[in-house]
Coordinates of C-alpha atoms and ligand atoms in Angstrom, one line a residue:
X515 CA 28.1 50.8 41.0
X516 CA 24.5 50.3 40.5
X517 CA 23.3 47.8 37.9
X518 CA 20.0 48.0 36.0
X519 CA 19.0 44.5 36.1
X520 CA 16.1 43.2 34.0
X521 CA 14.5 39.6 33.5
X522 CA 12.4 39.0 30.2
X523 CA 10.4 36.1 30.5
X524 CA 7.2 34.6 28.2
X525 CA 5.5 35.5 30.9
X526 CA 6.6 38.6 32.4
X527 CA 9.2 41.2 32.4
X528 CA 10.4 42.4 35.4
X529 CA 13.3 44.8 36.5
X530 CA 15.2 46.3 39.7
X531 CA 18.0 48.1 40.8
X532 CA 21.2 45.8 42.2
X533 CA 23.8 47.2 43.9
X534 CA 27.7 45.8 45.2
X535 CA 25.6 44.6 48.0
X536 CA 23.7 41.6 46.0
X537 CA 20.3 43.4 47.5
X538 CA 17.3 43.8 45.1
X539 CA 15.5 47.5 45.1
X540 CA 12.9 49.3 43.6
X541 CA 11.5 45.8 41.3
X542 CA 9.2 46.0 39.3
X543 CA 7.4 43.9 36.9
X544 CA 5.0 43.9 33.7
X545 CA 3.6 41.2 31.4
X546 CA 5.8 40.4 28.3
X547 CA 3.5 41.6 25.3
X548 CA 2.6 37.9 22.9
X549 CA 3.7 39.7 19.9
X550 CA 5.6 38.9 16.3
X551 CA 6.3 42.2 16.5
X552 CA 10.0 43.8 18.3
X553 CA 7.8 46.7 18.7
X554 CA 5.8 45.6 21.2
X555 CA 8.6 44.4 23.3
X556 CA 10.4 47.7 23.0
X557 CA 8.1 49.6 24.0
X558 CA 7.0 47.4 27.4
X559 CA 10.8 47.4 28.1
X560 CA 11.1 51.1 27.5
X561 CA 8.0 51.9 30.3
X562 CA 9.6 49.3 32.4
X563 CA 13.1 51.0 32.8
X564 CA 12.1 54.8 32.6
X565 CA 11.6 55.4 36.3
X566 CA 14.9 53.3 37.5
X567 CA 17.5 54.2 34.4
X568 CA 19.1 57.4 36.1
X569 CA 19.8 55.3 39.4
X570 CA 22.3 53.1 37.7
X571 CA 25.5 53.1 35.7
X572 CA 24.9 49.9 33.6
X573 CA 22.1 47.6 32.3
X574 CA 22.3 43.5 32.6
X575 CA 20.2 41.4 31.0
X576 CA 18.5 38.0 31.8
X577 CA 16.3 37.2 28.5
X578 CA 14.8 34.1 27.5
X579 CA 16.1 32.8 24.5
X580 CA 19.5 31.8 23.4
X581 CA 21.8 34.8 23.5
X582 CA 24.2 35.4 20.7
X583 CA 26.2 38.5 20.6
X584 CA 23.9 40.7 22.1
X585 CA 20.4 39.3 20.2
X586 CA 17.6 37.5 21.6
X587 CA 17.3 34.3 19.3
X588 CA 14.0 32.3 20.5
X589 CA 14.2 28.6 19.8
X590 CA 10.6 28.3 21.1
X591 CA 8.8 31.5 19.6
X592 CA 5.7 30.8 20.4
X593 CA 6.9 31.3 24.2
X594 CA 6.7 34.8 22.8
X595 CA 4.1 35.0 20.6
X596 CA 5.4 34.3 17.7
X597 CA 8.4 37.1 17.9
X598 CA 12.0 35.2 16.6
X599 CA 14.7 37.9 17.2
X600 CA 15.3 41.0 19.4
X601 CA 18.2 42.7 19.0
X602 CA 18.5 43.3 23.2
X603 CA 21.6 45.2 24.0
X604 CA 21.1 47.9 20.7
X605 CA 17.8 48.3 22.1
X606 CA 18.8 48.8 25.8
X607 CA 21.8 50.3 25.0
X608 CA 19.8 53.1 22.9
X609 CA 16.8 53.6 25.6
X610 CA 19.6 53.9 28.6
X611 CA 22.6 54.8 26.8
X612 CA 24.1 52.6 29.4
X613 CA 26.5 50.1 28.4
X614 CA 24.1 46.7 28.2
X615 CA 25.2 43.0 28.8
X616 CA 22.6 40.2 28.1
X617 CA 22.7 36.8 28.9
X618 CA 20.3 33.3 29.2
X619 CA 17.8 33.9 31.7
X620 CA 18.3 30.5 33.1
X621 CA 22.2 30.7 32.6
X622 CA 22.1 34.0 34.8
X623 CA 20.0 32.3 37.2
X624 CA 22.4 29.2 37.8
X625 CA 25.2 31.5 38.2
X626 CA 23.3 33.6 41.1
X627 CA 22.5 30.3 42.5
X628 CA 25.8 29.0 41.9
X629 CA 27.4 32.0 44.2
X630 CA 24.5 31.7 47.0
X631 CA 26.3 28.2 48.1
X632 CA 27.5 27.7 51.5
X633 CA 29.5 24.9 50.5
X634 CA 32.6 23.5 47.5
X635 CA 30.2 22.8 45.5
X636 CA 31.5 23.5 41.5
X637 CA 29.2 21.5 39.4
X638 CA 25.3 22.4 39.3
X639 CA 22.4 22.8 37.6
X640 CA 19.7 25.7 37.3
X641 CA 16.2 24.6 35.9
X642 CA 13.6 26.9 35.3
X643 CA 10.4 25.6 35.1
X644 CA 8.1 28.2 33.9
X645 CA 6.6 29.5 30.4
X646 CA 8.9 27.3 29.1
X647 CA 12.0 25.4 30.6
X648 CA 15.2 26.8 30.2
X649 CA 18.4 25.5 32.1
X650 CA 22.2 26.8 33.3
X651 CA 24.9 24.5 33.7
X652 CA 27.9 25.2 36.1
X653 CA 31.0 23.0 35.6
X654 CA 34.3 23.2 37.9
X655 CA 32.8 26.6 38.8
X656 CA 32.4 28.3 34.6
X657 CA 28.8 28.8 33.7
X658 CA 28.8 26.9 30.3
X659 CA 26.9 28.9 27.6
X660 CA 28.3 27.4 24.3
X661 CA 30.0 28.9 21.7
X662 CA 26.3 29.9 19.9
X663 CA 24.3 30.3 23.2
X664 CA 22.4 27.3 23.3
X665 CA 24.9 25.4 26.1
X666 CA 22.2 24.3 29.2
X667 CA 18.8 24.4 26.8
X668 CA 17.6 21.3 28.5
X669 CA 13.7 21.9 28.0
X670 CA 14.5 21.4 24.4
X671 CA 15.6 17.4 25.3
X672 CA 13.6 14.5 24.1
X673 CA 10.6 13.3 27.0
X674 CA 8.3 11.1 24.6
X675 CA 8.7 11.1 21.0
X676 CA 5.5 10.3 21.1
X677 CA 4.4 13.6 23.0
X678 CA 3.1 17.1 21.8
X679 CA 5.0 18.7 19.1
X680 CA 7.3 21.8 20.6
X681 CA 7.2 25.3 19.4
X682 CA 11.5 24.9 18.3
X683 CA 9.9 22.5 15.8
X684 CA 10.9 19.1 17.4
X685 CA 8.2 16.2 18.6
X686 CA 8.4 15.8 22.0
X687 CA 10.4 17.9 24.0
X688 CA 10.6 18.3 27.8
X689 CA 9.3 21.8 27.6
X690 CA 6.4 20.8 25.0
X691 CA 5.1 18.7 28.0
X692 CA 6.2 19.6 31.6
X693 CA 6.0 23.7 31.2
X694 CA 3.2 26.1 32.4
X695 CA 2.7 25.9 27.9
X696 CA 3.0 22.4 28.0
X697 CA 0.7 21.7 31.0
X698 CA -1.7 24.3 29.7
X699 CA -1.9 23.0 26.7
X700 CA -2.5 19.4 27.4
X701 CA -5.3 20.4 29.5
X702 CA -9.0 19.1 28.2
X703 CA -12.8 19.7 29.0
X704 CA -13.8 21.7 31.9
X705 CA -9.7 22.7 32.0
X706 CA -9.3 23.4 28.9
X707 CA -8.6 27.3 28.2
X708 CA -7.0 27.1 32.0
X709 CA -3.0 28.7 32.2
X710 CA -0.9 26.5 34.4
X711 CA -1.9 28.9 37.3
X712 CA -4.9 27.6 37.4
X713 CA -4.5 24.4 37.2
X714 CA -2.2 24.1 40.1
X715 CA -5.2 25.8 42.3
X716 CA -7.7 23.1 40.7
X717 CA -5.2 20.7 41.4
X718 CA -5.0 21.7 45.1
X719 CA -8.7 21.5 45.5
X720 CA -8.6 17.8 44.6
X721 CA -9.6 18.1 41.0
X722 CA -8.2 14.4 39.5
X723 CA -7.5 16.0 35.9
X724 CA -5.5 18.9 36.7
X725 CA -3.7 16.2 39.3
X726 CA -2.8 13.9 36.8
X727 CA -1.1 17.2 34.6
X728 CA 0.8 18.2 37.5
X729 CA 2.4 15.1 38.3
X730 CA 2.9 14.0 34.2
X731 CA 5.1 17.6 34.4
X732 CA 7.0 16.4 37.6
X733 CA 7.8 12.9 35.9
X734 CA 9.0 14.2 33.1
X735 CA 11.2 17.0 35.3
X736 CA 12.5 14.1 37.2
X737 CA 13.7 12.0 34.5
X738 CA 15.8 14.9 32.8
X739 CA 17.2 15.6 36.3
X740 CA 18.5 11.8 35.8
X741 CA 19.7 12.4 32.2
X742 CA 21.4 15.4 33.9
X743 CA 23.1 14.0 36.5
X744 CA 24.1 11.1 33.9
X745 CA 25.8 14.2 31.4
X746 CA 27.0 16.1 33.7
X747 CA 27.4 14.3 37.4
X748 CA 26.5 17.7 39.2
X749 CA 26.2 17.5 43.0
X750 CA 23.2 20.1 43.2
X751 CA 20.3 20.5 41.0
X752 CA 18.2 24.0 41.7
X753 CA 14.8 24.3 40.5
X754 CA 13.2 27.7 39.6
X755 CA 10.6 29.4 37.9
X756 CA 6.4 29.7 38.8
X757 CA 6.1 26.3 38.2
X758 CA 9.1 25.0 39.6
X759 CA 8.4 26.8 42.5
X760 CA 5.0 26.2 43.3
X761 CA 3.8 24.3 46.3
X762 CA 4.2 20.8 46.2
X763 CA 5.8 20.4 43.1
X764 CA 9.2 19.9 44.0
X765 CA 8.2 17.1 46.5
X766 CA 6.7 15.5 43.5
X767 CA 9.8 15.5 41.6
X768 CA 11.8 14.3 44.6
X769 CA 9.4 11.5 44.9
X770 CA 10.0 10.5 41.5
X771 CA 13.6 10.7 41.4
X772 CA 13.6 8.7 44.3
X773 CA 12.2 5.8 42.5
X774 CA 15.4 5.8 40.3
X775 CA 18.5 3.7 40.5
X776 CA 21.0 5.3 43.3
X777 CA 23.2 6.6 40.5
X778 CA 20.9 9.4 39.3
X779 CA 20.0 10.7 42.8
X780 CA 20.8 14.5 43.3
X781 CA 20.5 17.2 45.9
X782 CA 17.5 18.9 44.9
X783 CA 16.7 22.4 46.2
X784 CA 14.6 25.8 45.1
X785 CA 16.2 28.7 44.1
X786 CA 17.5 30.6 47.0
X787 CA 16.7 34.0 45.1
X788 CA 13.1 32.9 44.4
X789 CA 11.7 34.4 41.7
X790 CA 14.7 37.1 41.7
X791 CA 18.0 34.7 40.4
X792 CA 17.7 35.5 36.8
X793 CA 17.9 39.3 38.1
X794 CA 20.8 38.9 40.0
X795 CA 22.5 36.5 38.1
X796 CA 22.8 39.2 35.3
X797 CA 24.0 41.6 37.6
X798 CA 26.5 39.7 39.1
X799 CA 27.8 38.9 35.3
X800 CA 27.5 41.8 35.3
X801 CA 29.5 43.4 38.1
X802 CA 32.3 40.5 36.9
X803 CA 33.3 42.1 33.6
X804 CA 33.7 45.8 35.0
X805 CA 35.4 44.9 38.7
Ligands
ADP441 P1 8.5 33.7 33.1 O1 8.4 32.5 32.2 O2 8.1 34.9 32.4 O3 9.9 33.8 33.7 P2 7.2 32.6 35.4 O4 8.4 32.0 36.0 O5 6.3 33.3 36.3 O6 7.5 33.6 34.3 O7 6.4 31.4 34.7 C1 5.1 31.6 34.1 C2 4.3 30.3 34.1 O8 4.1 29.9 35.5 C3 3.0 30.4 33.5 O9 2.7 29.3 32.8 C4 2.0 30.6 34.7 O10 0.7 30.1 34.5 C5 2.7 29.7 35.7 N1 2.5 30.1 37.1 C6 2.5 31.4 37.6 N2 2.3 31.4 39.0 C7 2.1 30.1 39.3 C8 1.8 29.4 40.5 N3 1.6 30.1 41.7 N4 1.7 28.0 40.5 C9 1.9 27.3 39.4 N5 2.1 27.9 38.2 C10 2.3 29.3 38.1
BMX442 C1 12.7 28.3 26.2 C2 13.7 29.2 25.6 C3 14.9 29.3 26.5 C4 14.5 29.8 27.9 C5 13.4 28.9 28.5 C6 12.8 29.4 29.8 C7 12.8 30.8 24.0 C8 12.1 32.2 23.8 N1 13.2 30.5 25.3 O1 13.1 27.0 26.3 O2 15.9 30.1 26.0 O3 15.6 29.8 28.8 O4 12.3 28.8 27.5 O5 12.3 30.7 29.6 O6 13.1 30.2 23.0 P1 11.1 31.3 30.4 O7 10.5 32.4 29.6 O8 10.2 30.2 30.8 O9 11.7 31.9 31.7
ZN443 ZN1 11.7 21.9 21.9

C-alpha cells in the first residue's frame, strides 16, 4: 500500500510517495503561500499532489499547527501569514478522494524518529527548530498529542518574559526568540530584512551580529531541552528542522546544555530522517491505522 505523504510547513510544503518499505519516492516540494486566505493553500497543495495522487491508496498528513479532528488550527498564525484554520483532511480528502489522516508535523516527526531507534529507548523528544518550533513527545512508547492537539507545543513555553511578543499572543515564548521567525526578526542594521538563512551564512563568515543571534537561539534551545528532560525525564532528545539542522548549531546547544547541572543532561542527536521525518512519520501513522 502506497501512502501519499505530505509535510506543510511555514516555510515550505513538500510531498512524496511512501511505501511498506519506509523508502521516500518521487518528493517534491513548493513554498507554503503567506496567506489569510485557505485559498491560497488549497490551491499550492492541489499542484503539489496532482502528479503523485494516482500512485497511492491513501493520503497522510504532517501540518503545522495543532490538529483537531482533521483541521489545521494555528496557534502562531503569522507562521502562515496570517491564515488561522484549514480544514486539511476535507480538502485532501476532496482533491484525492483518498481517505486522509493529518497529524502535528512535529508529533509525526518524533514518531518516525521514535521507530528509527536501534535501542529500548521509550521516552523521547522530537524538536523542530524551523519557521517556528514545534515539538513531539513519546512516552513509554505512545506519541502523546492531547486530547485537543496541543500535547508537545514546546515552542509556545516561556524563554524571557521579558523577550519579543509571539504570534499565539503570549510575551516571550521559545519560538518568538530561538526560530528562523524569531532569529529573523531580532535581527538589526545591515541584517535587518535577512531570513534565518542568511544569517547562518553571515554568521559562518564571522559576522559578530548574526553570531550573537545564532547562539541567543541555541541558549534558549538548550534551556527547554532542560525544562524537558525535568517534565518529562526522556532518555533522547532529536532535534530537526532548517535551523535545527544546520551546521554547527547543534554543537552549540550541546555546549550549552553541558554547562547545566548533571540532572538535565540528555542524549542529543539530529533527526535520522533529515528533513524527511515529518513525511514519514505521517505515513507510518498512517500505515498503523489500516495494517
Ligand atoms: P518548515 O518550517 O516549512 O518546515 P524548514 O524546516 O526548512 O521549513 O525551516 C524554515 C526556516 O529555516 C526558515 O526560517 C529558513 O530561513 C531557515 N533555514 C532554511 N535553510 C537553512 C539553513 N541551511 N541554515 C539555517 N537556517 C535555514
Ligand atoms: C508553531 C505551530 C506548531 C508547529 C511549529 C513548527 C502553527 C501554525 N504552528 O509552533 O503547531 O508544530 O510551529 O512548525 O501554529 P514549522 O512550520 O516550523 O515546521
Ligand atoms: Zn507562543
Amino acid at each position: 500500500m502506497t501512502t501519499l505523504a505530505i509535510d506543510i510547513g511555514g516555510t515550505k510544503l513538500a510531498a512524496a510517495l511512501v511505501g511498506e518499505d519506509r523508502q521516500i519516492r518521487e518528493r517534491r516540494e513548493l513554498s507554503t503561500p503567506a496567506s489569510k486566505t485557505p485559498q491560497a493553500l488549497r490551491e499550492a497543495l492541489k499542484t503539489l499532489v496532482a502528479p503523485l495522487q494516482s500512485q497511492a491508496c491513501r493520503v497522510a498528513i504532517a501540518s503545522t499547527g495543532i490538529i483537531r479532528e482533521g483541521n489545521l488550527l494555528a496557534i502562531n498564525p503569522e507562521n502562515l501569514g496570517g491564515l488561522l484554520h484549514f480544514p486539511l483532511v476535507k480538502t485532501l480528502e476532496a482533491l484525492t478522494g483518498l481517505p486522509t489522516l493529518a497529524v502535528n508535523d512535529a508529533q509525526a516527526a518524533a514518531w518516525a524518529e521514535y521507530h528509527a531507534m536501534e535501542d529500548e529507548t521509550r521516552d523521547m523528544v522530537f524538536i523542530t527548530v524551523s519557521t517556528g518550533v514545534g515539538g513531539g513527545v513519546i512516552s513509554g512508547g505512545q506519541l502523546i498529542t492531547g486530547t485537543g492537539g496541543l500535547a508537545g507545543h514546546l515552542g509556545h513555553t516561556l524563554a524571557d518574559p521579558d523577550g519579543p511578543m509571539c504570534g499565539c499572543g503570549r510575551v516571550g515564548c521559545v519560538e518568538a526568540i530561538a526560530s528562523g521567525r524569531g532569529i529573523a526578526a531580532a535581527a538589526q542594521g545591515e541584517l535587518a530584512g535577512c531570513d534565518a538563512k542568511t544569517i547562518f551564512s553571515r554568521a559562518e563568515e564571522g559576522n559578530e551580529q548574526a553570531i550573537r543571534l545564532v547562539a541567543h537561539s541555541a541558549q534558549v534551545l538548550a534551556r527547554l531541552i532542560a525544562d524537558t528532560k525535568a517534565v518529562t525525564d526522556c532518555q533522547r532528545v532529536v532535534v530537526g528542522g532548517s535551523v535545527g539542522l544546520a551546521p554547527g548549531y547543534l554543537a552549540q546547544v550541546r555546549a550549552c546544555l553541558e554547562l547545566m547541572p548533571p540532572v538535565y543532561h540528555v542524549e542529543l542527536r539530529a533527526a535520522h530522517y533529515r528533513h524527511d521525518a515529518g513525511l514519514l512519520g505521517a505515513a507510518l501513522l498512517a500505515q498503523g491505522e489500516t495494517s
